[in-house]
Amino acid sequence: MKTYARIYKGRVAELFCTEGNIGEMFHPSFVWVDVSGLDNFPEYRWEAVEQDGGWKFSKYVSPPSSEEQLKAEAMAQRDIYMEAANEATIGMADAYIAGFLNEADTAKFKAFAVYKLALNKINQQPGFPGAISWPISP
């Protein structure tokens, strides 16, 4: 049995094992490379370069995220944490203002208030958005 890598736009698009003739099984426009005996066996999405009559494969390394992407990811994560914090304190703001919370609920409400304030200030941390020190949920 042989293993073939289908190459598309310089990447391994598919791996296929067969005992049959790969050239007869698929459309002739497909580029299939026999990778059965390679020491550095390629995986899906690896880069593939034809060089000196053969193929060279290397692990795909995604480009680093832009600062805007990192900011968007951080703010999306912040929103997830904030939603959970809001769920944990739902209805407590009015009760706190009216003085209806007992001591334990008041402590919980205040702890979450500090937590939510810290979440809202993550963009003011040094190193943001590349390095974020996430506050710990109460």
Short mmCIF file of C-alpha atoms in Angstrom, two decimals:
data_model
loop_
_atom_site.label_atom_id
_atom_site.label_comp_id
_atom_site.label_asym_id
_atom_site.label_seq_id
_atom_site.Cartn_x
_atom_site.Cartn_y
_atom_site.Cartn_z
CA MET A 1 0.00 0.00 0.00
CA LYS A 2 1.23 3.46 -0.88
CA THR A 3 0.40 6.82 0.66
CA TYR A 4 0.00 9.85 -1.56
CA ALA A 5 -0.26 13.54 -0.77
CA ARG A 6 -2.45 15.67 -3.00
CA ILE A 7 -0.79 19.04 -3.50
CA TYR A 8 -2.91 22.12 -4.03
CA LYS A 9 -1.60 25.69 -4.00
CA GLY A 10 1.66 24.63 -2.39
CA ARG A 11 0.06 22.72 0.48
CA VAL A 12 -0.83 19.15 1.30
CA ALA A 13 -4.57 19.18 0.69
CA GLU A 14 -5.21 15.51 1.31
CA LEU A 15 -3.49 12.23 2.16
CA PHE A 16 -4.70 9.06 0.47
CA CYS A 17 -3.67 5.41 0.88
CA THR A 18 -4.23 2.93 -1.93
CA GLU A 19 -2.88 -0.18 -3.61
CA GLY A 20 -4.33 1.03 -6.92
CA ASN A 21 -2.98 3.35 -9.57
CA ILE A 22 -3.55 6.86 -8.22
CA GLY A 23 -3.37 8.35 -11.72
CA GLU A 24 -6.38 6.29 -12.81
CA MET A 25 -8.43 7.02 -9.71
CA PHE A 26 -8.62 10.81 -9.88
CA HIS A 27 -8.84 13.59 -12.42
CA PRO A 28 -5.49 14.13 -14.16
CA SER A 29 -5.36 17.78 -13.00
CA PHE A 30 -4.79 16.58 -9.42
CA VAL A 31 -1.16 16.58 -8.32
CA TRP A 32 -0.41 13.44 -6.30
CA VAL A 33 3.01 12.77 -4.76
CA ASP A 34 4.04 9.38 -3.41
CA VAL A 35 5.13 10.02 0.20
CA SER A 36 5.22 6.38 1.33
CA GLY A 37 8.95 6.15 1.99
CA LEU A 38 9.63 9.61 3.39
CA ASP A 39 11.28 10.00 6.78
CA ASN A 40 9.61 13.38 7.26
CA PHE A 41 6.05 12.22 6.54
CA PRO A 42 3.89 15.26 5.64
CA GLU A 43 0.58 16.06 7.25
CA TYR A 44 -2.48 17.93 6.09
CA ARG A 45 -1.74 21.64 5.40
CA TRP A 46 2.02 21.18 5.32
CA GLU A 47 3.84 23.28 2.76
CA ALA A 48 4.96 21.42 -0.36
CA VAL A 49 7.63 22.69 -2.75
CA GLU A 50 8.78 20.95 -5.91
CA GLN A 51 12.56 21.19 -6.00
CA ASP A 52 15.24 19.49 -8.13
CA GLY A 53 12.75 16.96 -9.51
CA GLY A 54 11.44 15.99 -6.08
CA TRP A 55 9.20 17.37 -3.38
CA LYS A 56 10.15 18.97 -0.07
CA PHE A 57 7.62 19.13 2.74
CA SER A 58 7.68 21.30 5.82
CA LYS A 59 5.30 21.84 8.69
CA TYR A 60 2.96 24.75 8.15
CA VAL A 61 3.59 27.64 10.51
CA SER A 62 0.70 30.05 10.62
CA PRO A 63 1.63 33.69 10.38
CA PRO A 64 1.52 35.57 13.66
CA SER A 65 -1.72 37.28 14.44
CA SER A 66 -1.85 40.99 13.80
CA GLU A 67 -2.29 43.35 16.73
CA GLU A 68 -5.87 43.99 15.63
CA GLN A 69 -6.60 40.25 15.59
CA LEU A 70 -5.08 39.84 19.06
CA LYS A 71 -7.18 42.74 20.36
CA ALA A 72 -10.35 41.28 18.87
CA GLU A 73 -9.59 37.85 20.36
CA ALA A 74 -8.86 39.37 23.78
CA MET A 75 -12.03 41.43 23.79
CA ALA A 76 -14.10 38.41 22.72
CA GLN A 77 -12.62 36.40 25.59
CA ARG A 78 -13.29 39.31 27.95
CA ASP A 79 -16.92 39.33 26.82
CA ILE A 80 -17.25 35.61 27.59
CA TYR A 81 -15.87 36.14 31.11
CA MET A 82 -18.08 39.20 31.58
CA GLU A 83 -21.20 37.31 30.53
CA ALA A 84 -20.49 34.60 33.10
CA ALA A 85 -19.91 37.24 35.80
CA ASN A 86 -23.16 38.99 34.91
CA GLU A 87 -25.02 35.67 35.13
CA ALA A 88 -23.55 35.07 38.59
CA THR A 89 -24.79 38.44 39.87
CA ILE A 90 -28.06 38.76 37.95
CA GLY A 91 -30.56 40.80 39.95
CA MET A 92 -28.08 41.64 42.69
CA ALA A 93 -27.47 45.29 41.69
CA ASP A 94 -30.99 46.43 42.55
CA ALA A 95 -31.01 44.37 45.74
CA TYR A 96 -27.63 45.83 46.75
CA ILE A 97 -28.80 49.41 46.14
CA ALA A 98 -32.01 48.77 48.10
CA GLY A 99 -30.03 47.18 50.95
CA PHE A 100 -31.69 43.77 50.62
CA LEU A 101 -28.54 41.64 50.30
CA ASN A 102 -27.31 39.69 53.29
CA GLU A 103 -23.64 39.81 54.28
CA ALA A 104 -22.60 36.83 52.14
CA ASP A 105 -24.42 38.09 49.05
CA THR A 106 -23.00 41.59 49.56
CA ALA A 107 -19.47 40.14 49.68
CA LYS A 108 -20.17 38.10 46.52
CA PHE A 109 -21.60 41.13 44.71
CA LYS A 110 -18.63 43.31 45.63
CA ALA A 111 -16.12 40.60 44.63
CA PHE A 112 -17.74 40.32 41.22
CA ALA A 113 -17.83 44.11 40.89
CA VAL A 114 -14.04 44.20 41.40
CA TYR A 115 -13.63 41.33 38.93
CA LYS A 116 -15.78 43.00 36.25
CA LEU A 117 -13.89 46.27 36.68
CA ALA A 118 -10.60 44.43 36.16
CA LEU A 119 -12.02 42.75 33.04
CA ASN A 120 -12.98 46.14 31.66
CA LYS A 121 -9.42 47.38 32.16
CA ILE A 122 -7.48 44.57 30.45
CA ASN A 123 -6.70 46.87 27.53
CA GLN A 124 -4.83 49.18 29.94
CA GLN A 125 -2.37 46.46 30.99
CA PRO A 126 1.23 46.80 29.83
CA GLY A 127 1.82 44.40 26.94
CA PHE A 128 -1.83 44.29 25.85
CA PRO A 129 -2.90 42.57 23.61
CA GLY A 130 0.09 40.24 23.38
CA ALA A 131 0.30 39.55 27.10
CA ILE A 132 -2.77 39.64 29.32
CA SER A 133 -2.97 38.88 33.01
CA TRP A 134 -6.57 37.74 33.33
CA PRO A 135 -8.26 38.47 36.66
CA ILE A 136 -9.43 35.46 38.63
CA SER A 137 -13.19 34.98 38.88
CA PRO A 138 -14.48 35.01 42.47
#
